[in-house]
Short mmCIF file of C-alpha atoms in Angstrom, two decimals:
data_model
loop_
_atom_site.label_atom_id
_atom_site.label_comp_id
_atom_site.label_asym_id
_atom_site.label_seq_id
_atom_site.Cartn_x
_atom_site.Cartn_y
_atom_site.Cartn_z
CA MET A 8 103.65 84.27 88.30
CA SER A 9 102.69 87.94 88.51
CA LEU A 10 103.25 89.53 91.90
CA GLY A 11 101.44 92.81 91.24
CA ILE A 12 101.30 95.14 94.20
CA PRO A 13 103.05 93.55 97.19
CA GLU A 14 100.28 93.87 99.75
CA ARG A 15 96.71 92.90 100.33
CA ARG A 16 94.28 94.49 97.87
CA GLN A 17 92.86 97.82 99.05
CA ARG A 18 90.40 100.17 97.42
CA THR A 19 92.35 102.65 95.34
CA SER A 20 91.50 106.32 95.39
CA ALA A 21 89.91 105.95 91.95
CA GLU A 22 87.53 103.28 93.23
CA GLN A 23 86.66 105.45 96.20
CA ALA A 24 85.96 108.39 93.90
CA ASP A 25 83.79 106.37 91.49
CA GLY A 26 80.84 106.59 93.87
CA ASP A 27 80.93 110.35 94.03
CA SER A 28 78.69 111.68 91.27
CA ALA A 29 79.80 115.24 92.00
CA VAL A 30 83.22 114.66 90.50
CA SER A 31 81.94 112.80 87.43
CA THR A 32 80.22 115.74 85.70
CA THR A 33 81.92 117.42 82.73
CA PRO A 34 81.71 120.98 84.18
CA ASN A 35 83.34 119.81 87.38
CA ARG A 36 86.06 117.97 85.48
CA ASN A 37 86.83 121.13 83.52
CA ARG A 38 86.99 123.14 86.74
CA LEU A 39 89.38 120.65 88.30
CA ARG A 40 91.52 120.58 85.14
CA HIS A 41 91.85 124.36 85.21
CA ARG A 42 92.73 124.22 88.90
CA ALA A 43 95.41 121.63 88.16
CA GLU A 44 96.81 123.69 85.30
CA ARG A 45 97.17 126.74 87.56
CA LEU A 46 98.89 124.66 90.24
CA LEU A 47 101.26 122.93 87.82
CA ALA A 48 102.21 126.27 86.24
CA MET A 49 103.91 127.11 89.55
CA ALA A 50 106.38 124.32 88.71
CA ASP A 51 106.56 125.20 85.00
CA VAL A 52 104.68 122.03 84.06
CA ARG A 53 101.88 121.97 81.50
CA VAL A 54 98.95 119.61 81.05
CA ASP A 55 99.25 117.87 77.68
CA GLY A 56 102.24 120.03 76.83
CA ARG A 57 104.97 119.15 74.35
CA ARG A 58 107.98 119.27 76.64
CA ASN A 59 109.41 115.97 77.81
CA TYR A 60 108.52 116.59 81.47
CA ASP A 61 104.94 117.79 80.89
CA MET A 62 101.97 115.67 82.05
CA LEU A 63 100.05 113.75 79.37
CA ILE A 64 96.52 112.96 80.51
CA HIS A 65 94.85 109.70 79.42
CA ASP A 66 91.83 109.86 81.75
CA GLU A 67 90.24 113.19 82.72
CA ARG A 68 89.10 111.72 86.04
CA VAL A 69 92.71 111.92 87.19
CA PHE A 70 92.22 115.49 88.43
CA ALA A 71 89.34 114.52 90.76
CA ARG A 72 91.45 111.64 91.98
CA ILE A 73 94.46 113.83 92.80
CA PHE A 74 92.54 116.63 94.51
CA ALA A 75 90.49 114.17 96.53
CA HIS A 76 93.40 111.95 97.63
CA GLY A 77 96.58 114.03 97.30
CA THR A 78 99.87 112.25 96.72
CA LEU A 79 98.15 108.88 97.14
CA GLY A 80 95.85 109.65 94.21
CA PHE A 81 98.72 111.12 92.20
CA GLY A 82 100.88 108.03 92.59
CA GLU A 83 98.06 105.53 92.11
CA SER A 84 96.86 107.27 88.96
CA TYR A 85 100.36 106.98 87.49
CA MET A 86 100.46 103.28 88.40
CA ASP A 87 97.12 102.80 86.63
CA GLY A 88 98.27 104.63 83.48
CA ASP A 89 95.83 107.55 83.86
CA TRP A 90 98.65 109.97 83.04
CA ASP A 91 102.18 109.76 81.74
CA THR A 92 105.25 111.84 80.99
CA GLY A 93 108.38 111.49 78.90
CA ASP A 94 110.61 112.36 81.86
CA LEU A 95 109.19 111.19 85.19
CA PRO A 96 112.28 112.12 87.26
CA GLY A 97 112.33 115.57 85.65
CA LEU A 98 108.62 116.13 86.27
CA LEU A 99 108.87 115.08 89.91
CA ARG A 100 111.92 117.30 90.48
CA ARG A 101 109.86 120.28 89.35
CA LEU A 102 106.82 119.35 91.44
CA LEU A 103 108.80 118.74 94.63
CA GLY A 104 111.01 121.76 94.04
CA ALA A 105 107.88 123.93 93.91
CA ARG A 106 106.53 122.06 96.97
CA LEU A 107 103.25 121.35 95.21
CA ASP A 108 102.74 118.25 97.34
CA GLU A 109 102.16 120.58 100.29
CA GLN A 110 99.18 122.09 98.44
CA LEU A 111 97.30 118.79 98.44
CA HIS A 112 95.49 118.14 101.71
CA ASN A 113 93.26 115.11 102.29
CA VAL A 114 91.82 112.90 104.98
CA GLU A 115 94.20 109.98 104.32
CA ALA A 116 97.23 112.12 105.19
CA LEU A 117 95.62 113.36 108.42
CA VAL A 118 94.69 109.84 109.53
CA LEU A 119 98.18 108.57 108.72
CA ALA A 120 99.77 111.42 110.69
CA ALA A 121 97.59 110.62 113.71
CA ARG A 122 98.48 106.92 113.54
CA ALA A 123 102.20 107.69 113.38
CA ARG A 124 101.95 110.11 116.29
CA PHE A 125 99.83 108.11 118.72
CA LEU A 126 100.48 104.44 117.84
CA ASP A 127 103.66 102.38 118.04
CA LEU A 128 103.53 100.98 114.51
CA GLN A 129 106.84 99.13 114.89
CA HIS A 130 106.04 97.12 118.03
CA GLY A 131 105.88 93.33 118.30
CA ARG A 132 104.83 91.56 115.13
CA ARG A 133 104.54 94.90 113.34
CA ALA A 134 108.35 95.13 113.45
CA TYR A 135 108.46 92.38 110.83
CA THR A 136 105.90 93.99 108.46
CA ILE A 137 108.51 95.98 106.56
CA GLY A 138 110.56 92.84 105.97
CA GLN A 139 107.61 90.85 104.69
CA ARG A 140 106.11 93.55 102.46
CA HIS A 141 109.22 95.24 101.09
CA TYR A 142 112.52 93.44 101.62
CA ASP A 143 111.02 90.02 100.88
CA LEU A 144 109.71 91.13 97.46
CA GLY A 145 112.42 89.06 95.79
CA ASN A 146 116.20 88.93 95.79
CA ASP A 147 116.09 88.90 91.98
CA LEU A 148 114.59 92.40 91.97
CA PHE A 149 117.16 93.86 94.36
CA ALA A 150 120.10 92.05 92.77
CA ALA A 151 119.16 93.50 89.38
CA MET A 152 118.74 97.01 90.75
CA LEU A 153 121.46 97.49 93.35
CA GLY A 154 124.60 96.46 91.47
CA ARG A 155 127.47 94.11 92.25
CA ARG A 156 126.85 94.36 96.00
CA LEU A 157 123.36 94.12 97.47
CA VAL A 158 123.65 97.36 99.43
CA TYR A 159 120.28 99.14 99.65
CA SER A 160 121.44 102.54 100.93
CA CYS A 161 123.19 105.68 99.73
CA GLY A 162 126.63 105.28 98.17
CA TYR A 163 129.53 107.66 98.81
CA TRP A 164 130.37 109.45 95.57
CA ALA A 165 133.23 111.74 96.66
CA THR A 166 135.60 110.07 94.19
CA ALA A 167 133.39 107.29 92.79
CA LYS A 168 132.34 107.10 89.14
CA ASP A 169 129.77 104.29 89.32
CA ILE A 170 127.41 102.65 91.80
CA ASP A 171 129.72 99.73 92.64
CA THR A 172 132.70 101.91 93.59
CA ALA A 173 130.37 104.31 95.44
CA GLN A 174 129.01 101.50 97.60
CA GLU A 175 132.47 100.13 98.32
CA ALA A 176 133.61 103.64 99.29
CA LYS A 177 130.62 103.95 101.65
CA LEU A 178 131.35 100.63 103.35
CA ASP A 179 135.00 101.55 103.76
CA LEU A 180 134.03 104.95 105.16
CA VAL A 181 131.86 103.25 107.79
CA CYS A 182 134.70 100.94 108.80
CA ARG A 183 137.19 103.80 109.04
CA LYS A 184 134.81 105.93 111.11
CA LEU A 185 134.38 103.01 113.53
CA ARG A 186 138.17 102.48 113.69
CA LEU A 187 137.77 98.76 113.06
CA ARG A 188 140.78 96.53 113.77
CA PRO A 189 141.42 92.78 113.47
CA GLY A 190 139.88 90.80 116.31
CA MET A 191 137.05 93.23 117.04
CA ARG A 192 133.48 91.95 117.30
CA VAL A 193 130.87 94.17 115.65
CA LEU A 194 127.08 94.36 115.49
CA ASP A 195 125.10 95.33 112.37
CA ILE A 196 121.52 96.33 113.25
CA GLY A 197 119.45 95.85 110.10
CA CYS A 198 122.16 93.93 108.26
CA GLY A 199 120.25 93.54 104.98
CA TRP A 200 121.88 90.97 102.70
CA GLY A 201 125.05 90.91 104.81
CA GLU A 202 127.30 92.92 102.49
CA ALA A 203 128.55 95.39 105.13
CA LEU A 204 129.55 92.65 107.57
CA LYS A 205 131.20 90.68 104.78
CA PHE A 206 133.20 93.76 103.74
CA ALA A 207 134.26 94.49 107.33
CA ALA A 208 135.31 90.90 107.96
CA GLU A 209 137.30 90.58 104.75
CA ARG A 210 138.95 94.02 104.76
CA TYR A 211 139.33 94.70 108.49
CA GLY A 212 139.53 91.23 110.05
CA VAL A 213 136.54 91.51 112.38
CA SER A 214 133.86 89.03 113.43
CA GLY A 215 130.27 89.98 113.97
CA VAL A 216 126.54 89.53 114.28
CA GLY A 217 123.89 90.88 111.92
CA VAL A 218 120.16 91.10 112.66
CA THR A 219 117.34 91.63 110.17
CA VAL A 220 113.54 91.28 110.09
CA SER A 221 113.54 89.96 106.52
CA SER A 222 113.64 86.18 106.12
CA GLN A 223 114.89 86.41 102.52
CA GLN A 224 117.67 88.78 103.51
CA ALA A 225 118.70 86.53 106.40
CA GLU A 226 118.87 83.44 104.19
CA TYR A 227 120.92 85.24 101.53
CA ALA A 228 123.27 86.82 104.11
CA ARG A 229 123.97 83.47 105.76
CA GLN A 230 125.04 82.03 102.42
CA LEU A 231 127.07 85.12 101.53
CA CYS A 232 128.96 85.06 104.84
CA ALA A 233 129.15 81.29 105.29
CA SER A 234 132.96 81.17 105.21
CA LEU A 235 133.40 84.14 107.57
CA PRO A 236 133.12 84.52 111.38
CA ILE A 237 129.69 86.12 111.02
CA GLU A 238 126.34 85.11 112.50
CA ILE A 239 123.11 86.28 110.84
CA ARG A 240 119.90 86.30 112.87
CA LEU A 241 116.24 86.89 112.06
CA GLN A 242 115.70 89.04 115.14
CA ASP A 243 114.17 92.30 116.37
CA TYR A 244 116.96 94.62 117.54
CA ARG A 245 115.13 95.30 120.82
CA SER A 246 115.94 91.82 122.14
CA LEU A 247 119.72 92.27 121.77
CA ASP A 248 121.68 92.15 125.03
CA GLU A 249 125.37 91.33 124.52
CA ARG A 250 128.59 93.31 124.15
CA PHE A 251 130.32 94.42 120.94
CA ASP A 252 133.37 96.55 120.19
CA ALA A 253 131.45 98.56 117.57
CA VAL A 254 127.81 98.88 116.49
CA PHE A 255 126.52 100.23 113.20
CA SER A 256 123.22 100.52 111.38
CA ILE A 257 122.95 101.37 107.68
CA GLY A 258 119.55 102.31 106.28
CA MET A 259 117.47 100.71 109.04
CA PHE A 260 116.67 103.63 111.36
CA GLU A 261 113.92 104.83 108.99
CA HIS A 262 111.90 101.81 110.16
CA VAL A 263 112.37 102.38 113.91
CA GLY A 264 109.64 105.00 114.40
CA ALA A 265 109.79 108.16 116.53
CA ARG A 266 108.24 106.45 119.54
CA ASN A 267 111.20 104.03 119.60
CA TYR A 268 114.20 106.30 119.00
CA ARG A 269 115.19 106.45 122.67
CA ARG A 270 114.81 102.70 123.01
CA TYR A 271 116.94 102.13 119.92
CA PHE A 272 119.81 104.15 121.38
CA ASP A 273 119.36 102.43 124.74
CA VAL A 274 119.90 99.09 122.99
CA VAL A 275 123.00 100.39 121.20
CA ARG A 276 124.40 101.76 124.47
CA ARG A 277 123.67 98.45 126.23
CA CYS A 278 125.48 96.47 123.53
CA LEU A 279 128.50 98.76 123.08
CA VAL A 280 131.67 98.49 125.17
CA PRO A 281 132.48 101.71 127.11
CA ASP A 282 135.27 102.76 124.74
CA GLY A 283 133.52 101.62 121.55
CA LEU A 284 132.05 103.62 118.67
CA SER A 285 128.66 103.44 116.97
CA LEU A 286 127.62 104.73 113.56
CA LEU A 287 124.10 105.52 112.40
CA HIS A 288 123.52 105.88 108.64
CA THR A 289 120.00 107.21 107.99
CA ILE A 290 117.85 109.34 105.73
CA GLY A 291 116.76 112.52 107.51
CA THR A 292 114.33 115.34 106.90
CA ASN A 293 114.79 119.09 107.35
CA GLN A 294 111.83 119.38 109.69
CA VAL A 295 110.06 117.21 112.21
CA PRO A 296 107.93 114.89 110.05
CA ASP A 297 104.32 114.97 111.19
CA ARG A 298 102.71 113.65 108.00
CA PRO A 299 104.17 110.48 106.45
CA ASP A 300 103.40 110.30 102.74
CA PRO A 301 100.28 108.13 102.17
CA TRP A 302 101.50 106.67 98.87
CA ILE A 303 104.90 105.65 100.26
CA GLU A 304 103.21 104.24 103.36
CA ARG A 305 100.74 102.11 101.38
CA TYR A 306 102.92 100.81 98.58
CA ILE A 307 106.60 101.01 99.53
CA PHE A 308 107.56 101.36 103.22
CA PRO A 309 104.68 100.51 105.59
CA ASN A 310 104.98 101.71 109.20
CA SER A 311 108.11 103.73 108.43
CA GLN A 312 109.12 107.28 109.31
CA VAL A 313 112.02 109.50 108.24
CA PRO A 314 113.51 111.17 111.35
CA GLY A 315 114.10 114.86 111.90
CA MET A 316 117.37 116.16 113.32
CA SER A 317 115.75 117.37 116.53
CA GLN A 318 114.17 113.95 117.12
CA ILE A 319 117.52 112.18 116.87
CA ALA A 320 119.28 114.79 119.01
CA LYS A 321 116.64 114.52 121.73
CA ALA A 322 116.89 110.73 121.77
CA LEU A 323 120.68 110.92 122.09
CA GLU A 324 120.65 113.19 125.15
CA GLY A 325 122.17 111.45 128.17
CA ARG A 326 123.12 108.42 126.10
CA PHE A 327 125.92 109.34 123.69
CA VAL A 328 128.46 111.98 122.72
CA VAL A 329 128.00 113.01 119.07
CA GLU A 330 131.53 112.83 117.64
CA ASP A 331 130.54 113.61 114.04
CA TRP A 332 127.38 114.41 112.04
CA HIS A 333 128.14 113.98 108.33
CA ASN A 334 125.61 114.97 105.64
CA PHE A 335 126.08 113.73 102.09
CA GLY A 336 122.45 113.74 101.01
CA ALA A 337 123.22 114.95 97.48
CA ASP A 338 124.96 111.60 96.89
CA TYR A 339 121.63 109.81 97.22
CA GLU A 340 120.39 111.29 93.96
CA CYS A 341 123.40 109.75 92.19
CA THR A 342 122.66 106.42 93.87
CA LEU A 343 118.98 106.45 92.94
CA ARG A 344 119.65 107.44 89.34
CA ALA A 345 121.98 104.44 89.08
CA TRP A 346 119.28 102.18 90.55
CA LEU A 347 116.76 103.60 88.08
CA ALA A 348 119.05 102.80 85.17
CA ASN A 349 119.73 99.27 86.47
CA PHE A 350 116.03 98.57 87.04
CA ASN A 351 115.10 99.81 83.58
CA ALA A 352 117.82 97.73 81.92
CA ALA A 353 116.82 94.60 83.85
CA TRP A 354 113.07 94.89 83.30
CA PRO A 355 112.89 92.41 80.36
CA GLN A 356 114.28 89.71 82.70
CA LEU A 357 112.09 90.80 85.63
CA ALA A 358 108.83 91.17 83.69
CA PRO A 359 107.75 87.51 83.96
CA GLN A 360 107.71 87.85 87.76
CA TYR A 361 106.38 91.41 88.19
CA ASP A 362 103.45 92.94 86.30
CA GLU A 363 103.24 96.29 84.53
CA ARG A 364 101.53 98.04 87.44
CA PHE A 365 104.40 96.96 89.67
CA ARG A 366 106.89 98.36 87.14
CA ARG A 367 105.18 101.75 87.16
CA MET A 368 104.94 101.69 90.95
CA TRP A 369 108.64 100.91 91.36
CA TRP A 370 109.68 103.46 88.72
CA PHE A 371 107.58 106.12 90.47
CA TYR A 372 109.13 105.24 93.86
CA LEU A 373 112.72 105.52 92.63
CA ALA A 374 112.07 108.67 90.58
CA ALA A 375 110.25 110.42 93.44
CA SER A 376 113.04 109.51 95.86
CA ALA A 377 115.68 110.87 93.49
CA ALA A 378 113.67 114.09 93.12
CA SER A 379 113.43 114.47 96.89
CA PHE A 380 117.22 114.37 97.27
CA HIS A 381 117.80 116.53 94.19
CA THR A 382 115.67 119.28 95.75
CA ARG A 383 117.35 118.69 99.15
CA ARG A 384 114.00 117.95 100.75
CA ASP A 385 115.66 114.89 102.33
CA GLN A 386 119.19 114.38 103.65
CA LEU A 387 121.54 111.46 104.30
CA TRP A 388 123.28 111.51 107.67
CA GLN A 389 126.10 109.43 109.08
CA ILE A 390 126.31 110.09 112.82
CA THR A 391 129.29 108.77 114.77
CA LEU A 392 128.72 108.26 118.50
CA SER A 393 130.73 107.34 121.58
CA PRO A 394 129.36 106.50 125.05
CA GLN A 395 131.61 108.88 126.97
CA GLY A 396 133.58 110.86 124.41
CA VAL A 397 136.81 109.87 122.65
CA PRO A 398 139.79 110.87 124.84
CA GLY A 399 141.62 113.75 123.18
CA GLY A 400 138.90 114.14 120.54
CA TYR A 401 137.71 112.23 117.49
CA CYS A 402 139.53 112.68 114.17
CA THR A 403 136.83 112.52 111.49
CA PRO A 404 137.56 110.40 108.39
CA ARG A 405 136.21 111.56 105.04
#
């Protein structure tokens, strides 16, 4: 069975452009090609050049598609095979480093920005959309990509040499920051496949509850943690109302949405004992994000938003003391490069379940994400919080 693109079929930017006779003429195509060549030169990329990271064009209509639909057209045209390159991660590092994506303005991006600003895209049934359209793609895909542990977030590479040791180091870092001890009861908001709770229970002797909006993750996590004092629930975090000695969230906050940041921290505060600690592990951006990327929104993470530092800080006011704000965003490039290698090596086994357009989509997603962290456009933050401040101060583990 071929899954193709994991969402309902929508008109691609190429199909939208097909009806526009103005972009189909040869003179106009030449003009757009020259415009693209001038823009790409800013990133030291050539059209049909001989270097590994240059763009090789298979369909001249690609330029109309990109200028009409920005990053959405750029990503879709790669998925459709309209252009190629010998080094996709290298090409995308150059394009993002030169900030060429900011030169492409289109209606889709403006509409998406307005939706994110004025609508609560994570409310009610929409809260489960990300689980259904991304995390439920198939455990076989994520197991092949992520490594020995199904941990879908940045590893900690301070002393690690491979993805498995980096993920174990990250999980241990979280437990040490939370000062976990035997007998404590912990909450994992967005527990994924249950690996963090399993690690904490086995290494630190805790019990706990994990909540997720992905049915496949919940089923897997229940089996993984069956012999441990851990409960896994298919549940929206907003309905939580019980006490825990520690609360953490790893790679889930990107799906909360700016309109819900205060509510998220209200839930954490409600569930945390007065002398407990909470840890938030999230991707962050250097500036307040007002324009979610249309390609990422359509094909990878629907209804999601990467937070800015000021947004998190504002939501924390009056709720928590920030004990530590740790940035190791450069480690995410190492993590993503490992996932890229794993995905590429596993493709022969995955191919019967996922078609070629899916492969190019997923490869583009991982390569673009790695490029974003390589250029430091995005960050990875671990923020340690206490309700009233740790008496005598908090000693920060690293």
